[in-house]
PDB file of C-alpha atoms and ligand atoms in Angstrom:
ATOM      1  CA  MET A   1      11.163 -18.405  40.936  1.00 40.00           C
ATOM      2  CA  ARG A   2      10.052 -14.985  39.792  1.00 46.00           C
ATOM      3  CA  ASP A   3       6.294 -15.121  39.839  1.00 67.00           C
ATOM      4  CA  GLU A   4       4.646 -16.769  42.831  1.00 72.00           C
ATOM      5  CA  ASN A   5       1.199 -16.373  41.186  1.00 92.00           C
ATOM      6  CA  ALA A   6       2.365 -18.486  38.241  1.00 94.00           C
ATOM      7  CA  LEU A   7       3.550 -21.164  40.669  1.00 95.00           C
ATOM      8  CA  GLU A   8       0.214 -21.153  42.481  1.00 95.00           C
ATOM      9  CA  GLN A   9      -1.599 -21.424  39.139  1.00 96.00           C
ATOM     10  CA  ALA A  10       0.665 -24.291  38.099  1.00 97.00           C
ATOM     11  CA  LYS A  11       0.145 -26.137  41.399  1.00 97.00           C
ATOM     12  CA  LYS A  12      -3.629 -25.897  40.905  1.00 96.00           C
ATOM     13  CA  LEU A  13      -3.298 -27.422  37.425  1.00 98.00           C
ATOM     14  CA  VAL A  14      -1.144 -30.239  38.824  1.00 98.00           C
ATOM     15  CA  ALA A  15      -3.620 -30.935  41.630  1.00 96.00           C
ATOM     16  CA  ALA A  16      -6.521 -31.100  39.173  1.00 97.00           C
ATOM     17  CA  ALA A  17      -4.735 -33.285  36.616  1.00 98.00           C
ATOM     18  CA  LYS A  18      -5.200 -37.043  36.495  1.00 97.00           C
ATOM     19  CA  LYS A  19      -2.938 -37.971  33.553  1.00 98.00           C
ATOM     20  CA  ILE A  20       0.214 -35.880  33.705  1.00 98.00           C
ATOM     21  CA  SER A  21       3.022 -36.178  31.149  1.00 98.00           C
ATOM     22  CA  ALA A  22       6.455 -34.596  30.945  1.00 98.00           C
ATOM     23  CA  LEU A  23       8.543 -33.572  27.945  1.00 98.00           C
ATOM     24  CA  THR A  24      12.127 -32.962  29.055  1.00 98.00           C
ATOM     25  CA  GLY A  25      15.230 -31.551  27.428  1.00 98.00           C
ATOM     26  CA  ALA A  26      18.857 -31.010  28.344  1.00 98.00           C
ATOM     27  CA  GLY A  27      17.984 -28.224  30.776  1.00 98.00           C
ATOM     28  CA  ILE A  28      16.592 -30.705  33.323  1.00 98.00           C
ATOM     29  CA  SER A  29      20.030 -32.357  33.561  1.00 98.00           C
ATOM     30  CA  VAL A  30      22.145 -29.195  33.783  1.00 98.00           C
ATOM     31  CA  ASP A  31      21.871 -29.287  37.575  1.00 98.00           C
ATOM     32  CA  SER A  32      23.275 -32.824  37.423  1.00 98.00           C
ATOM     33  CA  GLY A  33      26.404 -31.430  35.789  1.00 97.00           C
ATOM     34  CA  ILE A  34      25.577 -32.210  32.151  1.00 97.00           C
ATOM     35  CA  PRO A  35      25.799 -29.120  29.906  1.00 96.00           C
ATOM     36  CA  ASP A  36      22.870 -28.367  27.629  1.00 97.00           C
ATOM     37  CA  PHE A  37      23.289 -27.699  23.930  1.00 96.00           C
ATOM     38  CA  ARG A  38      22.298 -24.120  23.197  1.00 94.00           C
ATOM     39  CA  SER A  39      22.943 -22.104  26.331  1.00 93.00           C
ATOM     40  CA  GLU A  40      26.158 -20.135  26.614  1.00 92.00           C
ATOM     41  CA  GLY A  41      29.008 -22.615  27.027  1.00 92.00           C
ATOM     42  CA  GLY A  42      26.721 -25.401  25.819  1.00 94.00           C
ATOM     43  CA  ILE A  43      27.762 -28.433  23.802  1.00 95.00           C
ATOM     44  CA  TRP A  44      27.125 -26.870  20.389  1.00 95.00           C
ATOM     45  CA  GLU A  45      29.300 -23.925  21.333  1.00 95.00           C
ATOM     46  CA  ARG A  46      32.211 -26.311  21.869  1.00 95.00           C
ATOM     47  CA  PHE A  47      31.488 -28.833  19.149  1.00 96.00           C
ATOM     48  CA  ASP A  48      30.162 -27.615  15.790  1.00 96.00           C
ATOM     49  CA  PRO A  49      26.982 -29.701  15.325  1.00 95.00           C
ATOM     50  CA  TYR A  50      27.575 -29.875  11.566  1.00 95.00           C
ATOM     51  CA  GLU A  51      30.998 -31.385  12.138  1.00 95.00           C
ATOM     52  CA  TYR A  52      30.295 -33.530  15.198  1.00 96.00           C
ATOM     53  CA  GLY A  53      26.544 -34.109  15.408  1.00 96.00           C
ATOM     54  CA  THR A  54      25.144 -35.098  12.003  1.00 97.00           C
ATOM     55  CA  TYR A  55      24.619 -38.591  10.613  1.00 97.00           C
ATOM     56  CA  ASP A  56      26.518 -37.668   7.434  1.00 97.00           C
ATOM     57  CA  SER A  57      29.491 -36.370   9.422  1.00 97.00           C
ATOM     58  CA  PHE A  58      29.471 -39.624  11.408  1.00 98.00           C
ATOM     59  CA  LEU A  59      29.500 -41.724   8.237  1.00 97.00           C
ATOM     60  CA  ASN A  60      32.269 -39.548   6.872  1.00 96.00           C
ATOM     61  CA  ASP A  61      34.464 -39.542   9.992  1.00 97.00           C
ATOM     62  CA  PRO A  62      33.110 -41.399  13.078  1.00 98.00           C
ATOM     63  CA  SER A  63      36.099 -40.328  15.161  1.00 97.00           C
ATOM     64  CA  LYS A  64      34.673 -36.790  15.337  1.00 96.00           C
ATOM     65  CA  PHE A  65      31.495 -37.954  17.077  1.00 97.00           C
ATOM     66  CA  TRP A  66      33.410 -40.303  19.376  1.00 97.00           C
ATOM     67  CA  THR A  67      35.811 -37.505  20.371  1.00 96.00           C
ATOM     68  CA  MET A  68      32.783 -35.485  21.523  1.00 96.00           C
ATOM     69  CA  GLY A  69      31.253 -38.674  22.935  1.00 96.00           C
ATOM     70  CA  ARG A  70      34.318 -39.288  25.078  1.00 96.00           C
ATOM     71  CA  GLU A  71      33.897 -35.902  26.781  1.00 94.00           C
ATOM     72  CA  LEU A  72      30.136 -36.250  27.263  1.00 94.00           C
ATOM     73  CA  ALA A  73      30.340 -39.820  28.527  1.00 94.00           C
ATOM     74  CA  LYS A  74      32.839 -38.798  31.206  1.00 94.00           C
ATOM     75  CA  VAL A  75      30.239 -36.351  32.571  1.00 95.00           C
ATOM     76  CA  MET A  76      27.203 -38.602  32.066  1.00 96.00           C
ATOM     77  CA  LEU A  77      28.742 -41.660  33.693  1.00 95.00           C
ATOM     78  CA  LYS A  78      29.198 -39.767  36.955  1.00 95.00           C
ATOM     79  CA  ALA A  79      26.003 -37.659  36.790  1.00 97.00           C
ATOM     80  CA  LYS A  80      23.266 -38.352  39.333  1.00 98.00           C
ATOM     81  CA  PRO A  81      19.538 -37.529  39.123  1.00 98.00           C
ATOM     82  CA  ASN A  82      18.752 -34.105  40.592  1.00 98.00           C
ATOM     83  CA  PRO A  83      15.571 -33.055  42.510  1.00 98.00           C
ATOM     84  CA  ALA A  84      13.718 -32.442  39.226  1.00 98.00           C
ATOM     85  CA  HIS A  85      14.299 -36.012  38.031  1.00 98.00           C
ATOM     86  CA  ILE A  86      13.424 -37.346  41.487  1.00 98.00           C
ATOM     87  CA  ALA A  87      10.193 -35.336  41.657  1.00 98.00           C
ATOM     88  CA  LEU A  88       9.055 -36.932  38.372  1.00 98.00           C
ATOM     89  CA  ALA A  89       9.922 -40.400  39.714  1.00 98.00           C
ATOM     90  CA  GLU A  90       7.890 -39.666  42.872  1.00 97.00           C
ATOM     91  CA  LEU A  91       5.026 -38.449  40.674  1.00 97.00           C
ATOM     92  CA  GLU A  92       5.044 -41.827  38.912  1.00 98.00           C
ATOM     93  CA  GLN A  93       4.566 -43.476  42.328  1.00 97.00           C
ATOM     94  CA  THR A  94       1.298 -41.541  42.761  1.00 96.00           C
ATOM     95  CA  GLY A  95      -0.119 -43.114  39.585  1.00 96.00           C
ATOM     96  CA  LYS A  96      -0.767 -39.692  38.018  1.00 97.00           C
ATOM     97  CA  LEU A  97       2.131 -39.810  35.514  1.00 98.00           C
ATOM     98  CA  LEU A  98       1.443 -41.267  32.061  1.00 98.00           C
ATOM     99  CA  GLY A  99       5.125 -41.118  31.160  1.00 98.00           C
ATOM    100  CA  VAL A 100       8.237 -39.033  30.648  1.00 98.00           C
ATOM    101  CA  ILE A 101       9.065 -38.193  27.041  1.00 98.00           C
ATOM    102  CA  THR A 102      12.707 -37.156  26.974  1.00 98.00           C
ATOM    103  CA  GLN A 103      15.050 -35.765  24.336  1.00 98.00           C
ATOM    104  CA  ASN A 104      17.947 -36.579  26.661  1.00 98.00           C
ATOM    105  CA  ILE A 105      20.255 -39.570  26.245  1.00 98.00           C
ATOM    106  CA  ASP A 106      21.670 -39.482  29.794  1.00 98.00           C
ATOM    107  CA  ASN A 107      19.429 -42.179  31.384  1.00 98.00           C
ATOM    108  CA  LEU A 108      18.859 -39.947  34.436  1.00 98.00           C
ATOM    109  CA  HIS A 109      15.058 -40.402  34.434  1.00 98.00           C
ATOM    110  CA  GLN A 110      15.517 -44.170  34.657  1.00 98.00           C
ATOM    111  CA  ALA A 111      18.238 -43.718  37.292  1.00 98.00           C
ATOM    112  CA  ALA A 112      15.771 -41.626  39.336  1.00 98.00           C
ATOM    113  CA  GLY A 113      13.232 -44.471  39.183  1.00 98.00           C
ATOM    114  CA  ASN A 114      10.889 -43.598  36.307  1.00 98.00           C
ATOM    115  CA  THR A 115       9.899 -46.731  34.422  1.00 98.00           C
ATOM    116  CA  ASN A 116       7.780 -45.269  31.625  1.00 96.00           C
ATOM    117  CA  VAL A 117      10.466 -43.230  29.844  1.00 98.00           C
ATOM    118  CA  VAL A 118      10.220 -42.561  26.103  1.00 98.00           C
ATOM    119  CA  GLU A 119      13.707 -41.826  24.716  1.00 98.00           C
ATOM    120  CA  LEU A 120      13.018 -39.881  21.516  1.00 97.00           C
ATOM    121  CA  HIS A 121      16.716 -39.383  20.770  1.00 97.00           C
ATOM    122  CA  GLY A 122      18.045 -42.733  21.976  1.00 97.00           C
ATOM    123  CA  SER A 123      20.513 -43.370  24.772  1.00 96.00           C
ATOM    124  CA  TYR A 124      24.255 -43.088  25.298  1.00 95.00           C
ATOM    125  CA  LEU A 125      24.088 -46.437  27.087  1.00 96.00           C
ATOM    126  CA  ARG A 126      23.384 -48.414  23.924  1.00 96.00           C
ATOM    127  CA  ALA A 127      25.563 -48.852  20.833  1.00 97.00           C
ATOM    128  CA  HIS A 128      25.655 -51.217  17.845  1.00 97.00           C
ATOM    129  CA  CYS A 129      27.964 -52.262  15.044  1.00 98.00           C
ATOM    130  CA  MET A 130      27.259 -50.421  11.780  1.00 97.00           C
ATOM    131  CA  GLU A 131      28.136 -53.593   9.801  1.00 98.00           C
ATOM    132  CA  CYS A 132      26.862 -56.702  11.600  1.00 98.00           C
ATOM    133  CA  LYS A 133      24.414 -54.832  13.899  1.00 97.00           C
ATOM    134  CA  THR A 134      25.739 -56.552  17.031  1.00 98.00           C
ATOM    135  CA  ASP A 135      24.493 -54.685  20.111  1.00 97.00           C
ATOM    136  CA  TYR A 136      26.944 -53.321  22.661  1.00 97.00           C
ATOM    137  CA  VAL A 137      26.525 -51.952  26.198  1.00 94.00           C
ATOM    138  CA  GLY A 138      27.330 -48.250  26.092  1.00 91.00           C
ATOM    139  CA  GLU A 139      29.327 -48.170  29.321  1.00 91.00           C
ATOM    140  CA  GLU A 140      31.737 -50.805  28.025  1.00 94.00           C
ATOM    141  CA  VAL A 141      32.128 -48.920  24.735  1.00 96.00           C
ATOM    142  CA  HIS A 142      32.697 -45.606  26.529  1.00 95.00           C
ATOM    143  CA  GLN A 143      35.445 -47.212  28.604  1.00 94.00           C
ATOM    144  CA  ARG A 144      37.192 -48.361  25.424  1.00 96.00           C
ATOM    145  CA  VAL A 145      36.796 -44.848  23.963  1.00 96.00           C
ATOM    146  CA  ALA A 146      38.119 -43.298  27.191  1.00 94.00           C
ATOM    147  CA  ASP A 147      41.123 -45.646  26.832  1.00 94.00           C
ATOM    148  CA  GLY A 148      41.737 -44.180  23.390  1.00 95.00           C
ATOM    149  CA  GLU A 149      39.916 -46.548  21.007  1.00 97.00           C
ATOM    150  CA  ILE A 150      38.405 -43.912  18.652  1.00 97.00           C
ATOM    151  CA  PRO A 151      36.321 -44.934  16.820  1.00 98.00           C
ATOM    152  CA  PRO A 152      35.452 -48.103  18.780  1.00 98.00           C
ATOM    153  CA  ARG A 153      35.171 -51.186  16.603  1.00 98.00           C
ATOM    154  CA  CYS A 154      33.112 -54.378  16.665  1.00 98.00           C
ATOM    155  CA  GLU A 155      34.894 -57.315  18.265  1.00 97.00           C
ATOM    156  CA  LYS A 156      33.154 -59.649  15.831  1.00 97.00           C
ATOM    157  CA  CYS A 157      33.625 -58.026  12.440  1.00 98.00           C
ATOM    158  CA  GLY A 158      35.758 -54.915  12.976  1.00 98.00           C
ATOM    159  CA  GLY A 159      32.920 -52.619  11.910  1.00 98.00           C
ATOM    160  CA  VAL A 160      32.619 -49.127  13.413  1.00 98.00           C
ATOM    161  CA  LEU A 161      30.355 -48.889  16.473  1.00 98.00           C
ATOM    162  CA  LYS A 162      27.662 -46.228  16.607  1.00 97.00           C
ATOM    163  CA  SER A 163      26.025 -44.897  19.761  1.00 96.00           C
ATOM    164  CA  GLU A 164      22.231 -45.069  19.750  1.00 96.00           C
ATOM    165  CA  ALA A 165      22.133 -41.331  20.395  1.00 96.00           C
ATOM    166  CA  VAL A 166      20.181 -40.031  17.382  1.00 97.00           C
ATOM    167  CA  LEU A 167      22.181 -37.616  15.242  1.00 97.00           C
ATOM    168  CA  PHE A 168      20.859 -34.769  13.094  1.00 96.00           C
ATOM    169  CA  GLY A 169      19.623 -36.190   9.807  1.00 96.00           C
ATOM    170  CA  GLU A 170      19.425 -39.730  11.224  1.00 96.00           C
ATOM    171  CA  PRO A 171      16.047 -41.470  11.036  1.00 90.00           C
ATOM    172  CA  MET A 172      14.475 -41.428  14.506  1.00 88.00           C
ATOM    173  CA  PRO A 173      13.399 -44.715  16.075  1.00 86.00           C
ATOM    174  CA  GLU A 174       9.694 -45.111  15.205  1.00 89.00           C
ATOM    175  CA  GLY A 175       8.525 -46.858  18.358  1.00 96.00           C
ATOM    176  CA  PRO A 176       9.337 -44.058  20.814  1.00 97.00           C
ATOM    177  CA  MET A 177       7.719 -41.368  18.638  1.00 96.00           C
ATOM    178  CA  ALA A 178       4.533 -43.449  18.365  1.00 97.00           C
ATOM    179  CA  ARG A 179       4.464 -43.860  22.168  1.00 98.00           C
ATOM    180  CA  ALA A 180       5.054 -40.125  22.583  1.00 98.00           C
ATOM    181  CA  VAL A 181       2.102 -39.313  20.312  1.00 98.00           C
ATOM    182  CA  ASP A 182      -0.103 -41.721  22.276  1.00 98.00           C
ATOM    183  CA  ILE A 183       0.853 -39.964  25.502  1.00 98.00           C
ATOM    184  CA  CYS A 184       0.139 -36.543  23.962  1.00 98.00           C
ATOM    185  CA  ASN A 185      -3.311 -37.720  22.859  1.00 98.00           C
ATOM    186  CA  ASP A 186      -4.160 -38.947  26.371  1.00 98.00           C
ATOM    187  CA  THR A 187      -2.543 -36.472  28.748  1.00 98.00           C
ATOM    188  CA  ASP A 188      -4.484 -33.719  30.505  1.00 98.00           C
ATOM    189  CA  LEU A 189      -1.388 -31.802  31.659  1.00 98.00           C
ATOM    190  CA  MET A 190       2.054 -31.686  30.009  1.00 98.00           C
ATOM    191  CA  LEU A 191       5.071 -30.387  31.925  1.00 98.00           C
ATOM    192  CA  VAL A 192       7.626 -29.095  29.406  1.00 98.00           C
ATOM    193  CA  ILE A 193      10.899 -28.944  31.308  1.00 98.00           C
ATOM    194  CA  GLY A 194      14.301 -27.595  30.244  1.00 97.00           C
ATOM    195  CA  THR A 195      13.977 -27.613  26.481  1.00 96.00           C
ATOM    196  CA  SER A 196      14.379 -24.848  23.929  1.00 95.00           C
ATOM    197  CA  LEU A 197      11.793 -26.640  21.723  1.00 95.00           C
ATOM    198  CA  SER A 198      14.079 -26.030  18.770  1.00 93.00           C
ATOM    199  CA  VAL A 199      14.281 -29.572  17.370  1.00 94.00           C
ATOM    200  CA  TYR A 200      11.385 -31.281  15.594  1.00 93.00           C
ATOM    201  CA  PRO A 201       9.420 -33.497  15.808  1.00 94.00           C
ATOM    202  CA  ALA A 202       9.873 -33.294  19.621  1.00 95.00           C
ATOM    203  CA  ALA A 203       9.026 -29.596  19.506  1.00 95.00           C
ATOM    204  CA  PHE A 204       5.593 -30.426  18.055  1.00 95.00           C
ATOM    205  CA  LEU A 205       4.552 -32.470  21.074  1.00 98.00           C
ATOM    206  CA  PRO A 206       3.346 -29.671  23.411  1.00 97.00           C
ATOM    207  CA  GLN A 207       1.043 -28.366  20.657  1.00 97.00           C
ATOM    208  CA  LEU A 208      -0.176 -31.920  20.010  1.00 98.00           C
ATOM    209  CA  ALA A 209      -1.002 -32.305  23.708  1.00 98.00           C
ATOM    210  CA  LYS A 210      -2.744 -28.929  23.696  1.00 97.00           C
ATOM    211  CA  ASN A 211      -4.765 -29.902  20.619  1.00 97.00           C
ATOM    212  CA  SER A 212      -5.961 -32.908  22.637  1.00 96.00           C
ATOM    213  CA  GLY A 213      -7.207 -30.606  25.360  1.00 98.00           C
ATOM    214  CA  ALA A 214      -4.233 -30.736  27.725  1.00 98.00           C
ATOM    215  CA  LYS A 215      -2.937 -27.814  29.740  1.00 98.00           C
ATOM    216  CA  VAL A 216       0.773 -27.041  29.269  1.00 97.00           C
ATOM    217  CA  ILE A 217       3.189 -25.780  31.925  1.00 97.00           C
ATOM    218  CA  LEU A 218       6.590 -24.679  30.580  1.00 96.00           C
ATOM    219  CA  ILE A 219       9.511 -24.662  33.009  1.00 97.00           C
ATOM    220  CA  ASN A 220      12.682 -23.039  31.737  1.00 96.00           C
ATOM    221  CA  LEU A 221      15.671 -21.120  33.027  1.00 94.00           C
ATOM    222  CA  GLU A 222      15.060 -18.330  30.587  1.00 86.00           C
ATOM    223  CA  GLY A 223      11.813 -16.784  29.544  1.00 70.00           C
ATOM    224  CA  ALA A 224      10.362 -18.588  26.623  1.00 68.00           C
ATOM    225  CA  ASN A 225       8.443 -16.967  23.837  1.00 67.00           C
ATOM    226  CA  ARG A 226       6.091 -19.932  23.840  1.00 76.00           C
ATOM    227  CA  ASP A 227       2.997 -18.413  25.382  1.00 73.00           C
ATOM    228  CA  ASP A 228       1.314 -19.648  22.208  1.00 86.00           C
ATOM    229  CA  VAL A 229       1.412 -23.117  23.699  1.00 93.00           C
ATOM    230  CA  ALA A 230       2.061 -22.658  27.442  1.00 95.00           C
ATOM    231  CA  ASP A 231      -0.802 -21.991  29.850  1.00 95.00           C
ATOM    232  CA  VAL A 232       1.740 -21.199  32.562  1.00 95.00           C
ATOM    233  CA  ILE A 233       5.439 -20.328  32.205  1.00 94.00           C
ATOM    234  CA  LEU A 234       7.642 -20.875  35.272  1.00 95.00           C
ATOM    235  CA  MET A 235      11.095 -19.374  34.987  1.00 93.00           C
ATOM    236  CA  GLY A 236      13.847 -20.853  37.116  1.00 95.00           C
ATOM    237  CA  LYS A 237      16.080 -23.868  37.576  1.00 97.00           C
ATOM    238  CA  ALA A 238      14.210 -27.132  37.043  1.00 98.00           C
ATOM    239  CA  SER A 239      15.787 -28.620  40.182  1.00 98.00           C
ATOM    240  CA  ASP A 240      14.266 -25.753  42.203  1.00 97.00           C
ATOM    241  CA  VAL A 241      10.926 -25.379  40.411  1.00 96.00           C
ATOM    242  CA  VAL A 242       9.781 -28.926  39.609  1.00 98.00           C
ATOM    243  CA  PRO A 243       9.779 -30.240  43.217  1.00 97.00           C
ATOM    244  CA  ARG A 244       7.722 -27.191  44.270  1.00 96.00           C
ATOM    245  CA  LEU A 245       4.948 -28.209  41.866  1.00 96.00           C
ATOM    246  CA  PHE A 246       4.135 -31.343  43.808  1.00 91.00           C
ATOM    247  CA  GLY A 247       5.329 -31.184  47.311  1.00 67.00           C
ATOM    248  CA  SER A 248       4.173 -28.952  50.051  1.00 54.00           C
ATOM    249  CA  SER A 249       7.654 -27.378  49.706  1.00 48.00           C
ATOM    250  CA  GLU A 250       6.973 -23.705  49.156  1.00 47.00           C
TER     251      GLU A 250
HETATM  252  N1  APR B 301      16.623 -25.492  34.510  1.00 90.22           N
HETATM  253  C1  APR B 301      15.690 -25.321  33.538  1.00 90.22           C
HETATM  254  N2  APR B 301      15.979 -25.018  32.263  1.00 90.22           N
HETATM  255  C2  APR B 301      17.286 -24.897  31.952  1.00 90.22           C
HETATM  256  C3  APR B 301      18.323 -25.066  32.908  1.00 90.22           C
HETATM  257  C4  APR B 301      17.946 -25.377  34.236  1.00 90.22           C
HETATM  258  N3  APR B 301      18.852 -25.559  35.203  1.00 90.22           N
HETATM  259  N4  APR B 301      19.523 -24.860  32.281  1.00 90.22           N
HETATM  260  C5  APR B 301      19.226 -24.587  30.985  1.00 90.22           C
HETATM  261  N5  APR B 301      17.899 -24.596  30.793  1.00 90.22           N
HETATM  262  C6  APR B 301      17.148 -24.366  29.550  1.00 90.22           C
HETATM  263  C7  APR B 301      17.844 -23.467  28.549  1.00 90.22           C
HETATM  264  O1  APR B 301      17.511 -22.113  28.803  1.00 90.22           O
HETATM  265  C8  APR B 301      17.233 -23.971  27.226  1.00 90.22           C
HETATM  266  O2  APR B 301      16.017 -23.290  26.942  1.00 90.22           O
HETATM  267  O3  APR B 301      17.014 -25.619  28.923  1.00 90.22           O
HETATM  268  C9  APR B 301      16.929 -25.438  27.500  1.00 90.22           C
HETATM  269  C10 APR B 301      17.912 -26.380  26.843  1.00 90.22           C
HETATM  270  O4  APR B 301      17.774 -26.218  25.453  1.00 90.22           O
HETATM  271  P1  APR B 301      18.783 -26.966  24.478  1.00 90.22           P
HETATM  272  O5  APR B 301      20.172 -26.762  24.938  1.00 90.22           O
HETATM  273  O6  APR B 301      18.392 -26.557  23.080  1.00 90.22           O
HETATM  274  O7  APR B 301      18.471 -28.520  24.689  1.00 90.22           O
HETATM  275  P2  APR B 301      17.239 -29.337  24.132  1.00 90.22           P
HETATM  276  O8  APR B 301      16.016 -28.470  24.021  1.00 90.22           O
HETATM  277  O9  APR B 301      17.130 -30.558  24.949  1.00 90.22           O
HETATM  278  O10 APR B 301      17.744 -29.745  22.655  1.00 90.22           O
HETATM  279  C11 APR B 301      16.914 -30.626  21.928  1.00 90.22           C
HETATM  280  O11 APR B 301      18.632 -30.761  20.227  1.00 90.22           O
HETATM  281  O12 APR B 301      20.874 -30.854  19.928  1.00 90.22           O
HETATM  282  C12 APR B 301      19.718 -31.611  19.848  1.00 90.22           C
HETATM  283  O13 APR B 301      19.386 -33.921  20.118  1.00 90.22           O
HETATM  284  C13 APR B 301      19.767 -32.763  20.818  1.00 90.22           C
HETATM  285  O14 APR B 301      18.065 -33.583  22.317  1.00 90.22           O
HETATM  286  C14 APR B 301      18.721 -32.413  21.856  1.00 90.22           C
HETATM  287  C15 APR B 301      17.775 -31.518  21.073  1.00 90.22           C
END
């Protein structure tokens, strides 16, 4: 925490708010051991997103995605919610949280206890067959991948299985985006936590909330040049900063 005044300002906004929302990105899960995408040493530094993370590349060679998926699943399956996730789950208990809109696929908000979680980019815990559309439980698929079945195939028809993690260029699920827009139109304070706001349409959401009259608090490890949308910018680790917004913890 670098600016105690900013924290005091943010705590006042939280205390005054009645319908808080959160928009989270990979940064909130870094302290749970899951690397983010664009920081140094992040996922896209190790896996070229054009080769491993686009829908076209998946259709062309699904084993690329599943090779990356095998590494990420190993980390996600043992990751636990950190104090930032837990603080948002505790906030839901107070009745002041409209919902958590997340770009993450790691299920850590649900694991922390949040029930109103909008997964804009899907989840690593769900997969389906590209041919017959049979649904599969992600953990079972990841075990098969860890055992070397790359790409994993449908037990019914032999089709290639696809994780429900949304890839670049893949149509986003409509339901979650509609719920996210509803939340943005209703919230009076949006906490934007651990995201570089570099991927649309998720990156539009803070401005949408602001257009509806909400205040916006941006929490990020690095400074963000988003004072166009943020009323308060708190720089620091989400697992340190987020709990200090709510509790008496100074
Ligand atoms: N606490 C707070 N912020 C952090 C922390 C931390 N401990 N560690 C990193 N950050 C910040 C980084 O500085 C960066 O600004 O979190 C942000 C993470 O940004 P990205 O890596 O771009 O992740 P994200 O914004 O979630 O990416 C959005 O892009 O690759 C696609 O679909 C993928 O959902 C992802 C989307």
